[in-house]
Every structure is written in structure tokens, then in C-alpha cells.
Short mmCIF file of N, CA and C and ligand atoms in Angstrom, two decimals:
data_model
loop_
_atom_site.label_atom_id
_atom_site.label_comp_id
_atom_site.label_asym_id
_atom_site.label_seq_id
_atom_site.Cartn_x
_atom_site.Cartn_y
_atom_site.Cartn_z
N MET A 16 -9.97 10.75 -37.70
CA MET A 16 -9.29 9.67 -37.95
C MET A 16 -7.54 10.09 -37.30
N LEU A 17 -7.35 8.75 -36.36
CA LEU A 17 -5.64 9.39 -35.73
C LEU A 17 -5.31 8.61 -36.97
N LYS A 18 -3.55 9.33 -36.74
CA LYS A 18 -2.95 8.90 -38.09
C LYS A 18 -2.01 7.83 -37.53
N SER A 19 -1.50 6.77 -37.69
CA SER A 19 -1.09 5.75 -37.15
C SER A 19 -0.20 5.48 -36.78
N GLN A 20 1.30 6.90 -36.65
CA GLN A 20 1.92 6.89 -35.69
C GLN A 20 1.43 7.65 -34.15
N MET A 21 0.38 8.61 -34.66
CA MET A 21 -0.23 8.79 -33.56
C MET A 21 -0.31 8.03 -32.33
N GLN A 22 -1.49 7.15 -33.52
CA GLN A 22 -2.20 5.85 -32.56
C GLN A 22 -1.45 5.32 -31.84
N ASP A 23 -0.22 4.84 -32.26
CA ASP A 23 0.89 3.88 -31.46
C ASP A 23 1.21 4.39 -30.64
N ALA A 24 1.83 5.72 -30.89
CA ALA A 24 2.18 6.53 -29.52
C ALA A 24 1.45 6.92 -28.57
N LEU A 25 -0.30 7.19 -28.70
CA LEU A 25 -1.11 6.83 -27.47
C LEU A 25 -1.50 5.37 -26.63
N ASN A 26 -1.02 4.75 -27.94
CA ASN A 26 -0.83 3.02 -27.11
C ASN A 26 -0.16 2.71 -26.20
N LYS A 27 1.68 3.19 -26.64
CA LYS A 27 2.14 3.62 -25.47
C LYS A 27 2.14 4.06 -24.46
N GLN A 28 1.46 5.31 -24.48
CA GLN A 28 1.17 5.62 -23.15
C GLN A 28 0.01 5.19 -22.69
N ILE A 29 -0.65 4.35 -22.97
CA ILE A 29 -1.55 3.33 -22.61
C ILE A 29 -0.94 2.74 -21.52
N ASN A 30 0.39 2.13 -22.09
CA ASN A 30 0.94 0.77 -21.77
C ASN A 30 1.46 1.34 -20.45
N ALA A 31 1.90 3.04 -20.39
CA ALA A 31 3.34 4.01 -19.40
C ALA A 31 2.55 4.30 -18.62
N GLU A 32 0.75 4.07 -18.77
CA GLU A 32 -0.14 4.82 -17.02
C GLU A 32 0.02 3.13 -16.43
N LEU A 33 -0.79 2.73 -17.17
CA LEU A 33 -0.70 1.45 -16.70
C LEU A 33 0.50 0.46 -15.99
N HIS A 34 1.67 0.81 -16.29
CA HIS A 34 3.02 0.32 -16.08
C HIS A 34 3.02 1.29 -14.19
N SER A 35 2.82 2.44 -14.52
CA SER A 35 2.44 3.71 -13.14
C SER A 35 2.35 2.93 -12.03
N SER A 36 0.61 2.02 -13.04
CA SER A 36 -0.58 1.95 -11.56
C SER A 36 -0.02 1.22 -10.82
N TYR A 37 0.88 -0.34 -11.29
CA TYR A 37 1.63 -1.21 -10.96
C TYR A 37 2.92 -0.53 -10.13
N ILE A 38 3.39 0.53 -10.33
CA ILE A 38 4.67 1.12 -9.98
C ILE A 38 3.98 1.59 -8.04
N TYR A 39 3.08 2.23 -8.62
CA TYR A 39 2.13 2.53 -6.63
C TYR A 39 1.87 1.34 -6.85
N LEU A 40 1.00 0.05 -7.19
CA LEU A 40 0.33 -1.00 -6.22
C LEU A 40 1.69 -1.78 -5.50
N ALA A 41 2.92 -1.90 -6.42
CA ALA A 41 3.79 -2.52 -5.38
C ALA A 41 4.72 -1.41 -4.15
N MET A 42 4.55 0.06 -4.79
CA MET A 42 4.63 0.94 -3.65
C MET A 42 3.87 0.88 -2.55
N ALA A 43 2.55 1.13 -3.10
CA ALA A 43 1.78 0.54 -1.63
C ALA A 43 1.95 -1.11 -0.71
N ALA A 44 2.02 -2.26 -1.53
CA ALA A 44 2.64 -3.03 -0.87
C ALA A 44 3.77 -2.96 0.43
N TYR A 45 5.13 -2.27 -0.58
CA TYR A 45 5.79 -2.48 0.42
C TYR A 45 5.54 -1.10 1.93
N CYS A 46 4.46 -0.28 1.58
CA CYS A 46 4.25 0.55 2.73
C CYS A 46 3.77 -0.33 3.45
N ALA A 47 2.42 -0.80 2.88
CA ALA A 47 1.17 -1.55 3.67
C ALA A 47 2.66 -2.77 4.68
N GLN A 48 3.52 -3.62 4.31
CA GLN A 48 4.12 -4.78 4.73
C GLN A 48 4.93 -3.34 5.90
N ALA A 49 5.28 -2.69 6.17
CA ALA A 49 5.79 -1.86 6.75
C ALA A 49 5.23 -1.28 8.10
N GLY A 50 4.08 -1.40 7.90
CA GLY A 50 3.07 -0.75 9.01
C GLY A 50 2.55 0.37 8.60
N LEU A 51 2.33 1.29 7.45
CA LEU A 51 2.58 2.11 6.85
C LEU A 51 1.35 2.62 6.52
N MET A 52 0.09 2.05 6.72
CA MET A 52 -0.83 2.05 6.36
C MET A 52 -1.82 3.61 5.66
N GLY A 53 -1.62 4.69 6.10
CA GLY A 53 -1.81 6.21 5.32
C GLY A 53 -0.89 6.39 3.90
N MET A 54 0.24 5.51 4.09
CA MET A 54 1.27 5.67 3.18
C MET A 54 0.30 4.71 1.95
N ALA A 55 0.19 3.34 2.58
CA ALA A 55 -0.13 2.43 1.30
C ALA A 55 -1.85 2.73 0.58
N HIS A 56 -2.40 3.22 1.47
CA HIS A 56 -3.59 4.00 1.09
C HIS A 56 -3.73 4.97 0.24
N TRP A 57 -2.10 6.35 0.14
CA TRP A 57 -2.24 7.48 -0.90
C TRP A 57 -1.80 5.88 -2.16
N LEU A 58 -1.07 5.63 -2.15
CA LEU A 58 -0.64 5.08 -3.24
C LEU A 58 -1.51 4.19 -3.96
N LYS A 59 -2.69 3.64 -3.48
CA LYS A 59 -3.30 2.84 -3.97
C LYS A 59 -3.99 3.30 -4.37
N LEU A 60 -4.31 4.77 -4.06
CA LEU A 60 -5.64 5.67 -4.60
C LEU A 60 -4.47 6.28 -5.98
N GLN A 61 -3.42 6.10 -6.00
CA GLN A 61 -2.68 6.98 -6.86
C GLN A 61 -2.51 5.76 -7.97
N ALA A 62 -2.57 4.49 -7.64
CA ALA A 62 -3.07 3.50 -8.48
C ALA A 62 -3.91 3.51 -9.50
N LYS A 63 -4.90 4.04 -8.32
CA LYS A 63 -6.47 3.66 -9.61
C LYS A 63 -5.79 5.09 -10.42
N GLU A 64 -5.81 5.76 -9.76
CA GLU A 64 -5.75 6.90 -10.31
C GLU A 64 -5.17 6.41 -11.94
N GLU A 65 -4.24 6.36 -11.71
CA GLU A 65 -3.25 5.71 -13.20
C GLU A 65 -3.94 5.02 -13.94
N VAL A 66 -4.98 4.55 -13.49
CA VAL A 66 -5.85 3.42 -14.73
C VAL A 66 -6.95 4.16 -15.41
N GLY A 67 -7.10 5.44 -14.42
CA GLY A 67 -8.17 6.21 -15.00
C GLY A 67 -7.03 7.27 -15.89
N HIS A 68 -5.86 7.13 -15.93
CA HIS A 68 -5.04 7.99 -17.17
C HIS A 68 -5.12 7.58 -18.33
N ALA A 69 -4.61 6.41 -17.90
CA ALA A 69 -4.80 4.83 -18.85
C ALA A 69 -5.88 4.94 -19.88
N MET A 70 -7.31 4.79 -18.93
CA MET A 70 -8.45 4.63 -19.98
C MET A 70 -9.04 5.64 -20.22
N LYS A 71 -8.36 7.45 -19.76
CA LYS A 71 -8.74 8.24 -20.79
C LYS A 71 -8.28 8.26 -22.29
N ILE A 72 -6.93 7.71 -22.07
CA ILE A 72 -6.10 7.77 -23.95
C ILE A 72 -7.28 6.46 -24.55
N PHE A 73 -7.48 5.49 -23.43
CA PHE A 73 -8.11 4.28 -24.17
C PHE A 73 -9.03 5.09 -25.09
N GLN A 74 -10.02 5.47 -24.26
CA GLN A 74 -11.98 6.10 -24.80
C GLN A 74 -11.25 6.93 -26.03
N TYR A 75 -10.35 7.60 -25.79
CA TYR A 75 -10.36 8.88 -26.78
C TYR A 75 -9.42 8.29 -27.71
N VAL A 76 -8.66 7.20 -28.39
CA VAL A 76 -8.30 6.90 -29.66
C VAL A 76 -9.60 6.51 -29.82
N ILE A 77 -10.61 5.48 -29.20
CA ILE A 77 -11.89 4.84 -29.51
C ILE A 77 -12.31 5.76 -30.46
N ASP A 78 -12.53 6.83 -29.82
CA ASP A 78 -13.38 8.25 -30.64
C ASP A 78 -12.97 8.50 -31.57
N ARG A 79 -11.88 8.31 -31.42
CA ARG A 79 -11.46 8.92 -32.69
C ARG A 79 -11.10 7.55 -33.73
N GLY A 80 -11.78 6.82 -33.64
CA GLY A 80 -11.90 5.73 -34.61
C GLY A 80 -10.32 4.77 -34.76
N GLY A 81 -9.70 5.12 -33.59
CA GLY A 81 -8.64 4.63 -33.97
C GLY A 81 -8.21 3.13 -33.33
N ASN A 82 -7.47 1.85 -33.27
CA ASN A 82 -7.28 0.60 -32.21
C ASN A 82 -5.74 0.23 -31.58
N VAL A 83 -7.38 0.47 -30.37
CA VAL A 83 -6.21 -0.32 -28.94
C VAL A 83 -5.58 -0.94 -28.54
N ALA A 84 -4.24 -1.20 -28.89
CA ALA A 84 -3.38 -2.19 -28.84
C ALA A 84 -2.98 -2.23 -26.93
N LEU A 85 -3.18 -2.56 -26.66
CA LEU A 85 -2.84 -3.32 -25.61
C LEU A 85 -1.13 -4.13 -25.04
N SER A 86 -0.61 -4.21 -24.29
CA SER A 86 1.02 -4.46 -24.34
C SER A 86 1.30 -4.93 -22.98
N LYS A 87 1.93 -5.80 -23.51
CA LYS A 87 2.87 -5.97 -21.63
C LYS A 87 2.89 -5.34 -20.79
N ILE A 88 2.73 -5.17 -19.82
CA ILE A 88 3.22 -4.39 -18.97
C ILE A 88 4.05 -5.13 -17.91
N ASP A 89 5.36 -4.12 -18.20
CA ASP A 89 6.53 -4.49 -17.03
C ASP A 89 6.59 -4.57 -15.88
N VAL A 90 7.22 -5.39 -15.26
CA VAL A 90 6.98 -6.00 -13.26
C VAL A 90 7.63 -5.12 -12.90
N PRO A 91 7.09 -3.97 -12.05
CA PRO A 91 7.77 -3.12 -11.35
C PRO A 91 9.15 -3.49 -10.30
N LYS A 92 9.33 -3.03 -9.91
CA LYS A 92 10.06 -3.03 -8.52
C LYS A 92 10.09 -3.16 -7.07
N GLY A 93 10.24 -4.17 -6.51
CA GLY A 93 9.46 -5.02 -5.84
C GLY A 93 9.81 -4.61 -4.03
N SER A 94 11.01 -3.18 -3.83
CA SER A 94 11.42 -3.01 -2.70
C SER A 94 12.61 -1.16 -2.62
N TRP A 95 12.56 -1.12 -1.54
CA TRP A 95 13.00 0.29 -1.09
C TRP A 95 13.66 0.58 -0.24
N ALA A 96 14.97 1.54 -0.07
CA ALA A 96 15.21 1.59 0.82
C ALA A 96 14.26 1.85 2.67
N SER A 97 13.31 2.84 2.03
CA SER A 97 12.38 3.81 2.96
C SER A 97 11.34 4.25 2.63
N PRO A 98 10.23 5.14 3.41
CA PRO A 98 9.48 5.51 2.81
C PRO A 98 9.98 7.01 1.63
N LEU A 99 11.14 7.82 2.36
CA LEU A 99 11.14 8.68 1.43
C LEU A 99 11.91 8.33 0.13
N ASP A 100 12.76 6.89 0.05
CA ASP A 100 13.42 6.39 -1.17
C ASP A 100 11.85 6.31 -2.09
N VAL A 101 11.03 5.82 -1.36
CA VAL A 101 9.56 5.34 -2.08
C VAL A 101 9.19 6.62 -3.33
N PHE A 102 8.96 7.44 -2.07
CA PHE A 102 8.23 8.60 -2.98
C PHE A 102 9.52 9.86 -3.39
N GLU A 103 10.54 9.33 -3.73
CA GLU A 103 11.55 10.24 -4.06
C GLU A 103 11.51 9.48 -5.36
N ALA A 104 11.11 7.58 -5.46
CA ALA A 104 10.78 7.06 -6.56
C ALA A 104 9.70 7.61 -7.56
N ALA A 105 9.02 7.90 -6.43
CA ALA A 105 7.84 8.65 -7.06
C ALA A 105 7.78 9.79 -7.99
N TYR A 106 8.58 10.45 -7.35
CA TYR A 106 8.30 11.67 -7.61
C TYR A 106 9.37 11.56 -9.05
N LYS A 107 10.13 11.14 -9.12
CA LYS A 107 11.82 10.82 -10.79
C LYS A 107 10.04 10.58 -11.37
N HIS A 108 9.37 9.19 -10.87
CA HIS A 108 8.68 8.49 -12.22
C HIS A 108 7.83 9.72 -12.64
N GLU A 109 7.24 10.56 -12.14
CA GLU A 109 5.83 11.65 -12.37
C GLU A 109 6.81 12.61 -13.16
N CYS A 110 7.88 12.87 -13.35
CA CYS A 110 8.81 14.00 -14.03
C CYS A 110 9.31 12.75 -15.16
N TYR A 111 9.34 11.81 -14.84
CA TYR A 111 9.43 10.49 -16.71
C TYR A 111 8.94 10.91 -17.54
N VAL A 112 7.30 10.24 -16.46
CA VAL A 112 5.61 10.47 -16.95
C VAL A 112 5.29 11.67 -17.77
N SER A 113 5.74 12.98 -17.28
CA SER A 113 5.79 14.33 -17.60
C SER A 113 6.73 14.70 -19.32
N SER A 114 7.63 14.30 -19.09
CA SER A 114 8.79 14.02 -20.14
C SER A 114 8.11 12.67 -21.52
N LEU A 115 7.32 11.98 -20.88
CA LEU A 115 6.16 11.04 -22.21
C LEU A 115 5.40 12.34 -22.55
N ILE A 116 4.59 12.34 -21.96
CA ILE A 116 3.65 13.42 -22.56
C ILE A 116 3.98 14.67 -22.99
N ASP A 117 5.05 15.43 -22.66
CA ASP A 117 5.22 16.30 -23.69
C ASP A 117 6.01 15.95 -24.98
N GLY A 118 6.18 14.72 -24.87
CA GLY A 118 7.34 13.95 -26.01
C GLY A 118 5.35 14.06 -27.00
N LEU A 119 4.53 13.58 -26.64
CA LEU A 119 3.06 13.25 -26.89
C LEU A 119 2.34 13.98 -27.44
N VAL A 120 3.14 15.79 -26.88
CA VAL A 120 2.38 16.64 -27.58
C VAL A 120 3.04 17.79 -28.92
N ALA A 121 4.44 16.80 -28.32
CA ALA A 121 5.33 17.39 -29.43
C ALA A 121 5.34 16.31 -30.99
N ASP A 122 4.59 14.76 -30.69
CA ASP A 122 4.33 14.36 -31.74
C ASP A 122 3.20 14.95 -32.14
N ALA A 123 1.96 15.43 -31.75
CA ALA A 123 0.80 15.66 -32.29
C ALA A 123 0.91 17.30 -32.82
N ARG A 124 1.99 17.52 -32.40
CA ARG A 124 2.19 19.13 -33.53
C ARG A 124 2.97 18.65 -34.50
N THR A 125 4.06 17.43 -34.68
CA THR A 125 4.30 17.78 -36.22
C THR A 125 3.48 16.49 -36.92
N HIS A 126 2.52 15.70 -36.22
CA HIS A 126 1.15 15.87 -37.42
C HIS A 126 0.21 16.53 -37.46
N ASN A 127 0.27 18.28 -36.97
CA ASN A 127 -1.00 18.45 -37.34
C ASN A 127 -1.73 18.17 -36.94
N ASP A 128 -2.06 17.58 -35.78
CA ASP A 128 -3.09 16.87 -35.16
C ASP A 128 -3.82 17.74 -33.79
N ILE A 129 -4.08 17.96 -34.40
CA ILE A 129 -4.89 19.69 -33.06
C ILE A 129 -6.16 19.15 -32.03
N ALA A 130 -6.17 18.16 -32.36
CA ALA A 130 -7.51 17.54 -31.63
C ALA A 130 -6.88 16.55 -30.35
N THR A 131 -5.72 15.64 -30.78
CA THR A 131 -4.93 15.23 -29.95
C THR A 131 -3.99 16.46 -28.69
N GLU A 132 -3.79 17.56 -29.89
CA GLU A 132 -2.91 18.13 -28.87
C GLU A 132 -3.79 18.50 -27.43
N ASN A 133 -4.77 19.23 -28.12
CA ASN A 133 -5.66 19.52 -27.36
C ASN A 133 -6.47 18.56 -26.28
N PHE A 134 -6.39 17.38 -26.40
CA PHE A 134 -7.35 16.40 -25.50
C PHE A 134 -5.91 16.31 -24.29
N LEU A 135 -4.50 15.99 -25.10
CA LEU A 135 -3.00 16.08 -24.23
C LEU A 135 -2.76 17.50 -23.44
N GLN A 136 -3.47 19.06 -23.19
CA GLN A 136 -3.18 19.31 -22.17
C GLN A 136 -3.82 19.33 -21.20
N TRP A 137 -5.33 18.50 -20.72
CA TRP A 137 -5.75 17.69 -19.69
C TRP A 137 -4.18 17.25 -18.94
N PHE A 138 -3.83 16.50 -19.90
CA PHE A 138 -2.76 15.47 -18.98
C PHE A 138 -1.48 16.55 -18.52
N VAL A 139 -1.13 17.47 -19.57
CA VAL A 139 -0.16 18.37 -18.61
C VAL A 139 -0.42 18.92 -17.58
N ALA A 140 -1.21 19.65 -17.68
CA ALA A 140 -1.88 19.62 -16.27
C ALA A 140 -2.16 19.33 -15.46
N GLU A 141 -2.47 17.93 -15.49
CA GLU A 141 -2.35 16.63 -14.40
C GLU A 141 -0.80 17.02 -14.03
N GLN A 142 0.18 17.02 -14.77
CA GLN A 142 1.11 16.30 -14.31
C GLN A 142 2.13 17.25 -13.57
N VAL A 143 1.53 18.19 -13.88
CA VAL A 143 2.14 19.80 -13.32
C VAL A 143 1.43 19.10 -11.58
N GLU A 144 0.21 19.04 -11.57
CA GLU A 144 -0.94 18.28 -10.22
C GLU A 144 0.38 17.42 -9.75
N GLU A 145 0.78 15.98 -10.71
CA GLU A 145 1.36 14.80 -10.27
C GLU A 145 2.62 14.91 -8.91
N GLU A 146 3.51 15.54 -10.03
CA GLU A 146 4.67 16.31 -9.81
C GLU A 146 5.16 16.30 -8.18
N ALA A 147 3.47 17.97 -7.94
CA ALA A 147 3.78 18.40 -7.06
C ALA A 147 2.98 18.09 -5.50
N SER A 148 2.52 16.77 -5.44
CA SER A 148 2.18 16.23 -4.87
C SER A 148 3.07 15.06 -4.32
N ALA A 149 3.73 14.87 -5.57
CA ALA A 149 4.79 13.07 -4.57
C ALA A 149 5.67 14.47 -4.73
N GLN A 150 5.80 15.35 -4.42
CA GLN A 150 7.12 16.34 -3.90
C GLN A 150 6.92 16.92 -2.60
N GLU A 151 5.91 17.05 -2.63
CA GLU A 151 5.43 17.52 -1.18
C GLU A 151 5.60 16.32 -0.48
N VAL A 152 5.52 15.05 -0.41
CA VAL A 152 6.06 13.77 0.73
C VAL A 152 6.95 14.23 0.90
N VAL A 153 7.66 14.14 -0.38
CA VAL A 153 8.97 14.14 -0.32
C VAL A 153 9.47 14.91 0.79
N ASP A 154 9.10 16.29 0.58
CA ASP A 154 9.66 17.28 1.48
C ASP A 154 9.11 17.26 2.97
N LYS A 155 8.15 16.40 3.37
CA LYS A 155 7.90 16.06 4.43
C LYS A 155 8.38 14.62 5.04
N LEU A 156 8.48 13.96 4.53
CA LEU A 156 9.82 12.93 4.66
C LEU A 156 10.66 13.84 5.04
N GLU A 157 11.46 14.50 4.75
CA GLU A 157 13.01 15.02 4.53
C GLU A 157 13.29 15.27 5.89
N LEU A 158 12.17 16.00 6.15
CA LEU A 158 12.20 16.47 7.64
C LEU A 158 11.58 15.82 8.71
N ALA A 159 11.02 14.51 8.69
CA ALA A 159 10.70 13.60 9.34
C ALA A 159 12.33 12.85 9.87
N THR A 160 12.67 13.02 10.89
CA THR A 160 14.14 12.63 11.63
C THR A 160 13.31 11.38 12.37
N ASN A 161 12.61 11.27 13.09
CA ASN A 161 11.86 10.25 13.83
C ASN A 161 11.16 9.20 13.14
N GLY A 162 10.91 7.89 13.86
CA GLY A 162 9.24 7.41 13.84
C GLY A 162 8.64 7.72 14.24
N ALA A 163 7.70 9.12 15.19
CA ALA A 163 6.66 9.96 15.64
C ALA A 163 6.00 10.55 14.30
N ALA A 164 7.44 10.94 13.63
CA ALA A 164 7.59 12.23 12.63
C ALA A 164 6.58 11.42 11.67
N LEU A 165 7.60 10.20 11.76
CA LEU A 165 6.88 9.62 9.89
C LEU A 165 4.91 8.75 10.39
N LEU A 166 4.84 8.64 11.42
CA LEU A 166 3.75 8.43 11.97
C LEU A 166 2.49 8.90 11.44
N VAL A 167 2.86 10.51 11.77
CA VAL A 167 2.13 12.32 11.68
C VAL A 167 1.78 11.76 10.12
N ILE A 168 3.32 11.83 9.52
CA ILE A 168 2.80 12.27 8.33
C ILE A 168 2.10 10.50 7.73
N ASP A 169 2.03 9.80 7.64
CA ASP A 169 1.45 8.81 7.28
C ASP A 169 -0.59 8.82 7.42
N GLN A 170 -0.44 9.36 8.86
CA GLN A 170 -1.23 9.88 9.25
C GLN A 170 -2.30 10.75 8.37
N TRP A 171 -1.39 11.73 7.83
CA TRP A 171 -1.42 13.10 7.24
C TRP A 171 -2.51 11.95 5.70
N MET A 172 -1.43 11.25 5.51
CA MET A 172 -1.03 10.64 4.44
C MET A 172 -2.36 9.90 3.83
N ALA A 173 -2.96 9.49 4.98
CA ALA A 173 -4.45 8.86 5.52
C ALA A 173 -5.90 9.13 4.63
N SER A 174 -5.34 10.66 5.00
CA SER A 174 -7.00 11.42 4.51
C SER A 174 -6.68 11.28 3.12
N ARG A 175 -6.46 11.12 2.55
CA ARG A 175 -6.36 11.77 1.05
C ARG A 175 -7.51 11.09 0.29
N SER A 176 -8.10 11.58 -0.16
CA SER A 176 -9.83 10.94 -0.73
C SER A 176 -9.91 11.03 -2.08
FE1 LIG B 28 -0.13 8.97 -15.25
FE2 LIG B 28 0.57 10.04 -12.62
O1 LIG B 28 1.15 9.96 -14.13
#
């Protein structure tokens, strides 16, 4: 059985993951409107992954006999200065989500909730990947000094499966 504070914290994280999905969808729309369909594809897949993260926590709360409480999802920002600006924001956002996961692990430890701490280890590992994949795009975009280079990166991002 989940303690109510842990349940509330997990419900907040469900909202944070769904908000992440919204952020990536907004970024996908921005890239698609700029004709960068590979980046839009990458971001749409990321948006789907975020829903998957939310659903993983959703199911965990249910499995532990808790109550899922859904809350309003904040409206994401809708415009950026450039593709680099988009992916720098994505990287910063993932660092923020990592800090949220770390906070949940700390909560689980405070409540001596070993099952939740164990459950959260998947997210700890996932955040390492999430930060690295956003950083990889930022690194490439920083090297792209012209439109042709940008299109090569866009093509590479279209191959994300
Ligand atoms: Fe669910 Fe990208 O963190």
C-alpha cells in the first residue's frame, strides 16, 4: 500500500510526464512548420515516450492499491528562436525531469518505501539516456553552421525508430 504522500508525489509526476509530452508536441509542431520533418518525427516519438512514462507510473500507483489523480496540464511554450533553441530547451527540460525523479527517490527513501525506490530505478536510468539523446542533438546542431548541415541533421533525426 502506498503512503499518501508518496502517492501524491507520483501523481504529480504523472502530470509532469504528460506535460513533457505536451512540450515535445509543441516543439514537433514548430519544427514541422519550419519544414524540418526529421526533427518533428523525433520530437513526436519523444512525446509518445513521455506518455509511456506517465502510464508506467499510472499503472504502478494502481498496482500498489493507490488512487490515480489526474490534474490540469500546463500549456507549453509554442515558439523558439531556432532548432538549436528547441533542443537546448529539450536538454534543460530533461535535466529538470531528472531532478524530479531524484526528488521522488529521496521521498521513497524518507518513507522507507523500498518498492517505490526500486520502481524508480528504471526512471533514473531512463533519464541518463534522455539527457544524453537531447545533448547529442544539441552537439550536432552547434556544429551546423549552414542550412545544408541542418538538413543532414534533420535526415539523421528522421531515422529515429
Ligand atoms: Fe519522461 Fe523525458 O522524461
